[in-house]
Amino acid sequence: MCAVHLGLYLINNFTDFQLASIGSFVIHESVFFLSGLPFIVMERLGYQQKYKIQGKVNSVAAQEKCVMKLLLYHICVNLPLMIGSYPVFKYMGFTSQLPLPSWNVVCFQILSYFILEDFIFYWGHRILHTKWLYKHVHSVHHEYATPFGLTSEYAHPAEILFLGFATIFGPAITGPHLLTLWLWMSLRVIETVEAHCGYDFPWSLSRYLPIYGGADFHDYHHRLLYTKSGNYSSTFTYMDWIFGTDKGYRKLKALKAAEHQYDYVEEKVPKTD
């Protein structure tokens, strides 16, 4: 009931423009920092260290630099992008009014957004790894070879615009309900924060859904030189699989699995004098 009352309050007191632009910015910032800040605390305290993918820990200064630049870029780039894209959303049928869309429609639209975003992001990401664009644009994001949650959106302003385009392209061409837009935005933010968190937990989705990338998949991308990294996908990994840009990662995983199996067998076989 609280959610219903909150929804009615928003609809009755704010315009579609305010909800789609300012409201979306508030939702984005809230979900982003609430999901990302805990990983900074975990890294500083050494909590759950056994699940950390890399042994290196970012300095406090590096973490503070990331947070301060993120606040600047979000206000100066993300917010104007959300405001400027509203006319397109409205033209395509965006609304915040009742009735709410059915969950079938919401789920279908969000799945479609993930697929579209994956396709756009993959090709854009590969292009960003060409020599000139990497040096002048994408290298900013790769300043953090040991990523933590908030580094997911730490990037050059030009790259932020590209990432924003990949994220809003699906909603922009379908004109969704506000509920769908905010749910999509929240899921996408949580996914990218998790992919950069630096921890491979037993409950990570990638352990149960092989097509999902996750932290281990993307952490590999940050550890390697820009010309050899691969693993360009966003949420799902099928684009890397189709075009063979995850071969290095798969080979490394196979070698680690073989080593683990060998160690297990060696422990089980009794030693004889």
Coordinates of N, CA and C in Angstrom, one line a residue, residues 42-250:
M42 N 34.0 -2.7 2.1 CA 34.5 -4.1 2.1 C 36.0 -4.1 1.8
E43 N 36.3 -3.3 0.8 CA 37.8 -3.3 0.3 C 38.6 -2.7 1.4
R44 N 38.2 -1.7 2.0 CA 39.0 -1.0 3.1 C 39.1 -1.9 4.3
L45 N 38.0 -2.6 4.7 CA 38.1 -3.4 5.9 C 38.6 -4.8 5.7
G46 N 38.8 -5.2 4.4 CA 39.3 -6.5 4.1 C 38.2 -7.6 4.3
Y47 N 37.0 -7.2 4.3 CA 35.8 -8.1 4.5 C 35.6 -9.0 3.3
Q48 N 35.3 -10.2 3.5 CA 35.1 -11.2 2.5 C 36.3 -11.3 1.5
Q49 N 37.4 -11.2 2.0 CA 38.7 -11.1 1.2 C 38.8 -12.4 0.4
K50 N 38.4 -13.5 0.9 CA 38.5 -14.8 0.2 C 37.8 -14.8 -1.1
Y51 N 36.8 -13.9 -1.3 CA 36.1 -13.9 -2.6 C 36.6 -12.8 -3.5
K52 N 37.6 -12.0 -3.0 CA 38.1 -10.9 -3.9 C 38.9 -11.5 -5.0
I53 N 38.7 -11.0 -6.2 CA 39.3 -11.6 -7.4 C 40.8 -11.2 -7.5
Q54 N 41.1 -10.0 -7.2 CA 42.5 -9.6 -7.2 C 42.9 -9.2 -5.7
G55 N 44.2 -9.5 -5.5 CA 44.7 -9.2 -4.2 C 45.0 -7.7 -3.9
K56 N 45.2 -7.0 -5.0 CA 45.5 -5.5 -4.8 C 44.3 -4.8 -4.3
V57 N 44.6 -3.8 -3.5 CA 43.5 -2.9 -2.9 C 43.8 -1.5 -3.3
N58 N 42.7 -0.8 -3.7 CA 42.8 0.6 -4.1 C 43.1 1.5 -2.9
S59 N 43.9 2.5 -3.1 CA 44.1 3.5 -2.0 C 42.9 4.3 -1.7
V60 N 42.9 4.9 -0.6 CA 41.8 5.8 -0.2 C 41.7 7.0 -1.2
A61 N 42.9 7.5 -1.5 CA 43.0 8.6 -2.5 C 42.3 8.3 -3.8
A62 N 42.6 7.0 -4.3 CA 42.1 6.6 -5.6 C 40.5 6.5 -5.5
Q63 N 40.1 6.0 -4.4 CA 38.6 5.8 -4.2 C 37.9 7.2 -4.1
E64 N 38.6 8.1 -3.4 CA 38.0 9.5 -3.3 C 38.0 10.2 -4.6
K65 N 39.0 10.0 -5.4 CA 39.1 10.6 -6.8 C 37.9 10.1 -7.6
C66 N 37.7 8.8 -7.5 CA 36.6 8.2 -8.3 C 35.3 8.8 -7.9
V67 N 35.0 8.9 -6.6 CA 33.7 9.4 -6.1 C 33.5 10.9 -6.5
M68 N 34.5 11.7 -6.4 CA 34.4 13.1 -6.7 C 34.2 13.4 -8.2
K69 N 34.9 12.6 -9.0 CA 34.7 12.8 -10.4 C 33.4 12.3 -10.9
L70 N 32.9 11.2 -10.3 CA 31.6 10.7 -10.6 C 30.5 11.7 -10.3
L71 N 30.5 12.3 -9.2 CA 29.5 13.4 -8.8 C 29.6 14.5 -9.9
L72 N 30.7 14.9 -10.3 CA 30.9 16.0 -11.3 C 30.3 15.5 -12.6
Y73 N 30.7 14.3 -13.1 CA 30.2 13.8 -14.4 C 28.7 13.6 -14.4
H74 N 28.2 13.1 -13.3 CA 26.8 12.8 -13.2 C 25.9 14.0 -13.3
I75 N 26.4 15.1 -12.7 CA 25.6 16.3 -12.7 C 25.8 17.0 -14.0
C76 N 27.0 17.0 -14.6 CA 27.3 17.8 -15.8 C 27.0 17.0 -17.1
V77 N 26.9 15.7 -17.0 CA 26.7 14.9 -18.2 C 25.4 14.1 -18.2
N78 N 25.3 13.3 -17.1 CA 24.1 12.4 -17.0 C 22.8 13.2 -16.9
L79 N 22.8 14.1 -16.0 CA 21.6 14.9 -15.8 C 21.1 15.6 -17.1
P80 N 22.0 16.4 -17.8 CA 21.6 17.0 -19.1 C 21.1 16.0 -20.1
L81 N 21.8 14.8 -20.1 CA 21.3 13.7 -21.1 C 19.9 13.3 -20.8
M82 N 19.6 13.1 -19.5 CA 18.2 12.7 -19.1 C 17.2 13.8 -19.5
I83 N 17.6 15.0 -19.2 CA 16.7 16.2 -19.5 C 16.5 16.3 -21.1
G84 N 17.6 16.2 -21.8 CA 17.5 16.4 -23.2 C 16.8 15.2 -24.0
S85 N 16.8 14.0 -23.4 CA 16.2 12.9 -24.1 C 14.7 12.8 -23.8
Y86 N 14.1 13.7 -22.9 CA 12.7 13.6 -22.6 C 11.8 13.8 -23.8
P87 N 12.0 14.8 -24.7 CA 11.1 15.0 -25.8 C 11.0 13.7 -26.7
V88 N 12.1 13.0 -26.8 CA 12.0 11.7 -27.6 C 11.1 10.7 -26.9
F89 N 11.3 10.6 -25.6 CA 10.5 9.6 -24.8 C 9.1 10.0 -24.9
K90 N 8.7 11.3 -24.7 CA 7.3 11.7 -24.8 C 6.7 11.4 -26.1
Y91 N 7.5 11.7 -27.2 CA 7.0 11.5 -28.5 C 6.7 10.1 -28.8
M92 N 7.5 9.2 -28.2 CA 7.3 7.7 -28.4 C 6.2 7.1 -27.5
G93 N 5.6 7.9 -26.6 CA 4.5 7.5 -25.8 C 4.7 7.3 -24.3
F94 N 5.8 7.8 -23.8 CA 6.1 7.7 -22.4 C 5.0 8.3 -21.6
T95 N 4.7 7.7 -20.4 CA 3.7 8.2 -19.5 C 4.0 7.7 -18.1
S96 N 3.5 8.5 -17.1 CA 3.6 8.1 -15.7 C 2.2 7.9 -15.1
Q97 N 1.2 8.0 -16.0 CA -0.2 7.9 -15.5 C -0.7 6.5 -15.3
L98 N -1.8 6.3 -14.6 CA -2.4 5.0 -14.5 C -3.2 4.8 -15.7
P99 N -3.5 3.5 -16.1 CA -3.1 2.3 -15.3 C -1.7 1.9 -15.5
L100 N -1.2 1.1 -14.6 CA 0.2 0.5 -14.7 C 0.2 -0.5 -15.8
P101 N 1.3 -0.7 -16.5 CA 1.4 -1.8 -17.5 C 1.4 -3.2 -16.8
S102 N 1.0 -4.2 -17.5 CA 1.0 -5.5 -16.9 C 2.5 -6.0 -16.7
W103 N 2.7 -7.0 -15.9 CA 4.0 -7.5 -15.6 C 4.6 -8.2 -16.9
N104 N 3.7 -8.7 -17.7 CA 4.1 -9.4 -18.9 C 4.8 -8.3 -19.8
V105 N 4.1 -7.2 -19.9 CA 4.7 -6.1 -20.8 C 6.0 -5.6 -20.2
V106 N 6.0 -5.3 -18.9 CA 7.2 -4.8 -18.2 C 8.4 -5.8 -18.4
C107 N 8.2 -7.1 -18.2 CA 9.3 -8.0 -18.3 C 9.8 -8.2 -19.7
F108 N 8.8 -8.2 -20.7 CA 9.2 -8.2 -22.1 C 10.0 -7.0 -22.5
Q109 N 9.6 -5.8 -22.1 CA 10.3 -4.6 -22.5 C 11.7 -4.6 -21.9
I110 N 11.8 -5.0 -20.6 CA 13.1 -4.9 -20.0 C 14.1 -6.0 -20.6
L111 N 13.6 -7.2 -20.9 CA 14.4 -8.1 -21.5 C 14.9 -7.6 -22.9
S112 N 14.0 -7.0 -23.6 CA 14.4 -6.4 -24.9 C 15.4 -5.3 -24.8
Y113 N 15.3 -4.5 -23.7 CA 16.3 -3.4 -23.4 C 17.7 -4.0 -23.2
F114 N 17.7 -5.1 -22.4 CA 19.0 -5.8 -22.1 C 19.6 -6.3 -23.4
I115 N 18.8 -6.9 -24.3 CA 19.4 -7.4 -25.5 C 19.9 -6.3 -26.4
L116 N 19.1 -5.2 -26.6 CA 19.5 -4.1 -27.4 C 20.8 -3.4 -26.8
E117 N 20.8 -3.2 -25.5 CA 21.9 -2.6 -24.8 C 23.2 -3.4 -25.0
D118 N 23.0 -4.8 -24.9 CA 24.2 -5.7 -25.1 C 24.8 -5.5 -26.5
F119 N 23.9 -5.4 -27.5 CA 24.4 -5.3 -28.8 C 25.1 -4.0 -29.1
I120 N 24.5 -2.9 -28.7 CA 25.1 -1.6 -28.9 C 26.4 -1.5 -28.0
F121 N 26.4 -1.9 -26.8 CA 27.5 -1.8 -25.9 C 28.7 -2.6 -26.4
Y122 N 28.4 -3.8 -26.9 CA 29.5 -4.7 -27.4 C 30.3 -4.0 -28.5
W123 N 29.6 -3.6 -29.5 CA 30.3 -3.0 -30.7 C 31.0 -1.6 -30.3
G124 N 30.3 -0.8 -29.5 CA 30.9 0.4 -29.0 C 32.1 0.2 -28.2
H125 N 32.0 -0.8 -27.3 CA 33.1 -1.1 -26.4 C 34.4 -1.6 -27.3
R126 N 34.1 -2.4 -28.2 CA 35.2 -2.9 -29.1 C 35.9 -1.7 -29.8
I127 N 35.0 -0.8 -30.3 CA 35.6 0.4 -31.0 C 36.4 1.2 -30.0
L128 N 36.0 1.3 -28.8 CA 36.7 2.1 -27.8 C 38.1 1.5 -27.5
H129 N 38.2 0.2 -27.9 CA 39.5 -0.4 -27.6 C 40.4 -0.4 -28.9
T130 N 40.1 0.4 -29.9 CA 41.0 0.7 -30.9 C 42.0 1.7 -30.4
K131 N 43.2 1.8 -31.0 CA 44.3 2.5 -30.4 C 44.0 3.9 -30.1
W132 N 43.5 4.7 -31.0 CA 43.3 6.1 -30.8 C 42.2 6.4 -29.7
L133 N 41.1 5.7 -29.8 CA 40.0 5.9 -28.9 C 40.3 5.4 -27.5
Y134 N 41.1 4.4 -27.4 CA 41.5 3.9 -26.1 C 42.4 4.9 -25.4
K135 N 43.4 5.4 -26.2 CA 44.3 6.4 -25.6 C 43.7 7.7 -25.2
H136 N 42.7 8.2 -26.0 CA 42.2 9.5 -25.7 C 40.8 9.5 -25.0
V137 N 40.2 8.3 -24.9 CA 38.8 8.2 -24.3 C 38.8 7.1 -23.2
H138 N 38.9 5.9 -23.7 CA 38.5 4.7 -22.9 C 39.6 4.4 -21.8
S139 N 40.8 5.0 -22.0 CA 41.8 4.7 -21.0 C 41.5 5.3 -19.6
V140 N 40.6 6.3 -19.6 CA 40.1 6.9 -18.3 C 39.4 5.8 -17.5
H141 N 38.6 5.0 -18.1 CA 37.9 4.0 -17.4 C 38.8 2.9 -16.9
H142 N 39.9 2.7 -17.7 CA 40.8 1.6 -17.3 C 42.0 2.1 -16.4
E143 N 41.8 3.3 -15.9 CA 42.8 3.8 -14.8 C 42.7 2.8 -13.6
Y144 N 41.6 2.2 -13.4 CA 41.4 1.2 -12.3 C 41.5 -0.2 -12.8
A145 N 42.7 -0.7 -12.8 CA 43.0 -2.1 -13.2 C 42.4 -3.1 -12.2
T146 N 42.2 -2.6 -11.0 CA 41.5 -3.4 -9.9 C 40.2 -2.7 -9.6
P147 N 39.1 -3.0 -10.4 CA 37.9 -2.2 -10.2 C 37.1 -2.5 -8.9
F148 N 36.4 -1.5 -8.5 CA 35.4 -1.7 -7.4 C 34.1 -1.1 -7.9
G149 N 33.0 -1.4 -7.3 CA 31.6 -1.1 -7.8 C 31.4 0.2 -8.5
L150 N 31.9 1.3 -7.8 CA 31.6 2.6 -8.4 C 32.5 3.0 -9.6
T151 N 33.5 2.2 -9.9 CA 34.3 2.5 -11.1 C 33.5 2.1 -12.4
S152 N 32.4 1.4 -12.2 CA 31.5 1.1 -13.4 C 31.2 2.3 -14.2
E153 N 31.0 3.4 -13.6 CA 30.6 4.6 -14.4 C 31.7 5.7 -14.4
Y154 N 32.9 5.3 -13.9 CA 34.0 6.2 -14.0 C 34.6 6.2 -15.4
A155 N 34.4 7.2 -16.2 CA 34.8 7.2 -17.6 C 34.9 8.6 -18.1
H156 N 35.5 8.7 -19.3 CA 35.6 10.0 -20.0 C 34.1 10.5 -20.3
P157 N 33.9 11.8 -20.3 CA 32.5 12.3 -20.6 C 32.0 11.8 -21.9
A158 N 32.9 11.7 -22.9 CA 32.4 11.2 -24.2 C 31.9 9.7 -24.1
E159 N 32.6 9.0 -23.3 CA 32.2 7.6 -23.1 C 30.9 7.5 -22.3
I160 N 30.7 8.4 -21.3 CA 29.5 8.5 -20.5 C 28.3 8.7 -21.4
L161 N 28.5 9.6 -22.4 CA 27.4 9.8 -23.4 C 27.1 8.6 -24.2
F162 N 28.1 7.9 -24.6 CA 27.9 6.6 -25.3 C 27.2 5.6 -24.5
L163 N 27.6 5.4 -23.2 CA 27.0 4.5 -22.3 C 25.6 4.8 -22.1
G164 N 25.3 6.2 -21.9 CA 24.0 6.6 -21.7 C 23.1 6.3 -22.9
F165 N 23.6 6.5 -24.1 CA 22.9 6.2 -25.3 C 22.5 4.7 -25.4
A166 N 23.5 3.9 -25.1 CA 23.2 2.4 -25.1 C 22.1 2.0 -24.1
T167 N 22.1 2.7 -23.0 CA 21.1 2.4 -21.9 C 19.7 2.9 -22.2
I168 N 19.6 4.1 -22.8 CA 18.3 4.7 -23.0 C 17.7 4.4 -24.4
F169 N 18.5 3.8 -25.3 CA 18.1 3.5 -26.6 C 16.8 2.7 -26.6
G170 N 16.7 1.6 -25.9 CA 15.5 0.8 -25.8 C 14.3 1.5 -25.4
P171 N 14.4 2.2 -24.2 CA 13.2 3.0 -23.7 C 12.9 4.1 -24.7
A172 N 13.9 4.7 -25.3 CA 13.6 5.8 -26.2 C 12.8 5.5 -27.4
I173 N 12.9 4.2 -27.9 CA 12.2 3.8 -29.1 C 10.9 3.1 -28.8
T174 N 10.6 2.9 -27.5 CA 9.4 2.2 -27.1 C 8.4 3.1 -26.3
G175 N 9.0 4.2 -25.7 CA 8.1 5.0 -24.9 C 7.5 4.3 -23.7
P176 N 8.2 3.7 -22.8 CA 7.6 2.9 -21.7 C 6.9 3.7 -20.6
H177 N 6.3 3.0 -19.7 CA 5.7 3.6 -18.6 C 6.8 4.0 -17.6
L178 N 6.6 4.9 -16.8 CA 7.6 5.4 -15.8 C 8.1 4.2 -14.9
L179 N 7.2 3.3 -14.5 CA 7.6 2.1 -13.7 C 8.6 1.3 -14.5
T180 N 8.4 1.0 -15.7 CA 9.3 0.2 -16.5 C 10.7 0.9 -16.7
L181 N 10.6 2.2 -16.9 CA 11.9 3.0 -17.1 C 12.7 2.9 -15.8
W182 N 12.1 3.1 -14.6 CA 12.8 3.1 -13.4 C 13.3 1.8 -13.0
L183 N 12.5 0.8 -13.3 CA 12.9 -0.6 -13.0 C 14.1 -1.0 -13.9
W184 N 14.0 -0.7 -15.2 CA 15.1 -1.0 -16.1 C 16.4 -0.3 -15.7
M185 N 16.3 1.0 -15.3 CA 17.5 1.8 -14.9 C 18.1 1.2 -13.7
S186 N 17.3 0.8 -12.7 CA 17.8 0.2 -11.5 C 18.5 -1.1 -11.7
L187 N 17.9 -2.0 -12.5 CA 18.5 -3.3 -12.8 C 19.8 -3.1 -13.6
R188 N 19.8 -2.2 -14.5 CA 21.1 -2.0 -15.3 C 22.2 -1.4 -14.4
V189 N 21.9 -0.5 -13.5 CA 22.9 0.0 -12.6 C 23.4 -1.0 -11.7
I190 N 22.5 -1.8 -11.1 CA 22.9 -2.9 -10.2 C 23.8 -3.9 -10.9
E191 N 23.5 -4.2 -12.2 CA 24.3 -5.2 -13.0 C 25.7 -4.7 -13.2
T192 N 25.8 -3.4 -13.6 CA 27.1 -2.9 -13.9 C 28.0 -2.7 -12.7
V193 N 27.3 -2.3 -11.6 CA 28.1 -2.2 -10.3 C 28.6 -3.6 -9.9
E194 N 27.7 -4.6 -10.0 CA 28.2 -6.0 -9.7 C 29.3 -6.4 -10.6
A195 N 29.2 -6.1 -11.8 CA 30.3 -6.5 -12.8 C 31.6 -5.9 -12.5
H196 N 31.6 -4.8 -11.8 CA 32.9 -4.1 -11.5 C 33.2 -4.2 -10.0
C197 N 32.5 -5.0 -9.2 CA 32.6 -5.0 -7.8 C 34.0 -5.6 -7.3
G198 N 34.6 -6.5 -8.1 CA 35.9 -7.1 -7.7 C 35.7 -8.3 -6.9
Y199 N 34.5 -8.8 -6.7 CA 34.3 -10.0 -5.8 C 33.5 -11.0 -6.6
D200 N 33.9 -12.3 -6.5 CA 33.2 -13.4 -7.1 C 32.6 -14.2 -6.0
F201 N 31.4 -13.9 -5.6 CA 30.7 -14.6 -4.5 C 30.1 -15.9 -4.9
P202 N 29.9 -16.8 -4.0 CA 29.2 -18.1 -4.3 C 27.8 -17.9 -4.8
W203 N 27.2 -16.7 -4.4 CA 25.8 -16.5 -4.9 C 25.8 -15.6 -6.1
S204 N 26.9 -15.3 -6.7 CA 26.9 -14.5 -7.9 C 26.1 -15.2 -9.0
L205 N 25.3 -14.4 -9.8 CA 24.4 -14.9 -10.8 C 25.1 -15.6 -11.9
S206 N 26.4 -15.3 -12.1 CA 27.2 -15.9 -13.2 C 27.4 -17.4 -12.9
R207 N 27.3 -17.8 -11.6 CA 27.6 -19.2 -11.2 C 26.3 -20.0 -11.6
Y208 N 25.2 -19.4 -11.8 CA 23.9 -20.1 -12.0 C 23.4 -19.9 -13.4
L209 N 23.8 -18.8 -14.0 CA 23.4 -18.5 -15.4 C 24.6 -18.3 -16.2
P210 N 25.1 -19.3 -16.9 CA 26.4 -19.2 -17.7 C 26.5 -18.1 -18.7
I211 N 25.3 -17.7 -19.2 CA 25.4 -16.6 -20.2 C 25.5 -15.2 -19.6
Y212 N 25.4 -15.1 -18.3 CA 25.6 -13.9 -17.6 C 27.1 -13.6 -17.3
G213 N 27.5 -12.4 -17.6 CA 29.0 -12.1 -17.4 C 29.4 -12.0 -16.0
G214 N 29.0 -11.0 -15.3 CA 29.4 -10.9 -13.9 C 30.8 -10.4 -13.6
A215 N 31.2 -10.4 -12.3 CA 32.4 -9.7 -11.9 C 33.7 -10.4 -12.4
D216 N 33.7 -11.7 -12.4 CA 34.9 -12.5 -12.8 C 35.2 -12.2 -14.3
F217 N 34.1 -12.3 -15.1 CA 34.2 -12.1 -16.5 C 34.8 -10.7 -16.8
H218 N 34.2 -9.6 -16.2 CA 34.6 -8.3 -16.5 C 36.0 -7.9 -15.8
D219 N 36.3 -8.5 -14.7 CA 37.5 -8.2 -14.0 C 38.7 -8.6 -14.9
Y220 N 38.5 -9.7 -15.6 CA 39.5 -10.2 -16.6 C 39.8 -9.1 -17.6
H221 N 38.8 -8.5 -18.1 CA 38.9 -7.4 -19.1 C 39.7 -6.3 -18.5
H222 N 39.6 -5.9 -17.3 CA 40.4 -4.8 -16.7 C 41.8 -5.2 -16.4
R223 N 42.1 -6.4 -16.2 CA 43.5 -6.9 -15.9 C 44.4 -6.9 -17.1
L224 N 43.9 -7.0 -18.3 CA 44.8 -7.2 -19.5 C 45.0 -5.9 -20.2
L225 N 46.1 -6.0 -21.1 CA 46.4 -4.8 -22.0 C 45.2 -4.6 -22.9
Y226 N 45.0 -3.4 -23.3 CA 43.8 -3.0 -24.1 C 43.7 -3.8 -25.4
T227 N 44.8 -4.2 -26.0 CA 44.7 -4.8 -27.3 C 44.4 -6.3 -27.2
K228 N 44.5 -6.9 -26.0 CA 44.4 -8.3 -25.8 C 43.3 -8.7 -24.8
S229 N 42.5 -7.7 -24.3 CA 41.6 -8.0 -23.2 C 40.4 -8.9 -23.6
G230 N 39.7 -8.5 -24.7 CA 38.4 -9.2 -25.0 C 37.4 -9.0 -23.9
N231 N 36.4 -9.9 -23.8 CA 35.3 -9.7 -22.9 C 34.7 -8.3 -22.9
Y232 N 34.2 -8.0 -24.1 CA 33.6 -6.6 -24.3 C 32.1 -6.5 -24.0
S233 N 31.5 -7.7 -23.7 CA 30.0 -7.7 -23.5 C 29.6 -6.9 -22.2
S234 N 28.4 -6.5 -22.2 CA 27.8 -5.8 -21.1 C 27.3 -6.7 -20.0
T235 N 26.0 -7.2 -20.3 CA 25.4 -8.0 -19.3 C 25.5 -9.5 -19.6
F236 N 25.1 -9.9 -20.8 CA 25.2 -11.3 -21.2 C 26.4 -11.4 -22.2
T237 N 27.0 -12.6 -22.3 CA 28.3 -12.9 -22.9 C 28.2 -13.5 -24.3
Y238 N 27.0 -13.6 -24.9 CA 26.8 -14.3 -26.1 C 27.5 -13.6 -27.3
M239 N 27.6 -12.2 -27.2 CA 28.3 -11.5 -28.3 C 29.8 -11.9 -28.3
D240 N 30.4 -12.0 -27.2 CA 31.8 -12.4 -27.1 C 32.0 -13.8 -27.6
W241 N 31.0 -14.7 -27.3 CA 31.1 -16.1 -27.7 C 31.0 -16.2 -29.2
I242 N 30.0 -15.4 -29.8 CA 29.8 -15.5 -31.2 C 31.0 -15.0 -32.0
F243 N 31.6 -13.9 -31.5 CA 32.7 -13.3 -32.3 C 34.1 -13.7 -31.7
G244 N 34.1 -14.7 -30.8 CA 35.4 -15.2 -30.3 C 36.3 -14.3 -29.6
T245 N 35.7 -13.3 -28.9 CA 36.5 -12.3 -28.2 C 36.6 -12.7 -26.7
D246 N 36.2 -13.9 -26.4 CA 36.3 -14.3 -25.0 C 37.2 -15.6 -24.9
K247 N 38.0 -15.9 -26.0 CA 38.8 -17.1 -26.0 C 39.8 -17.1 -24.9
G248 N 40.5 -16.0 -24.7 CA 41.5 -15.9 -23.7 C 41.0 -16.2 -22.3
Y249 N 39.8 -15.6 -22.0 CA 39.2 -15.8 -20.7 C 38.8 -17.3 -20.5
R250 N 38.1 -17.9 -21.6 CA 37.7 -19.2 -21.5 C 38.9 -20.2 -21.3

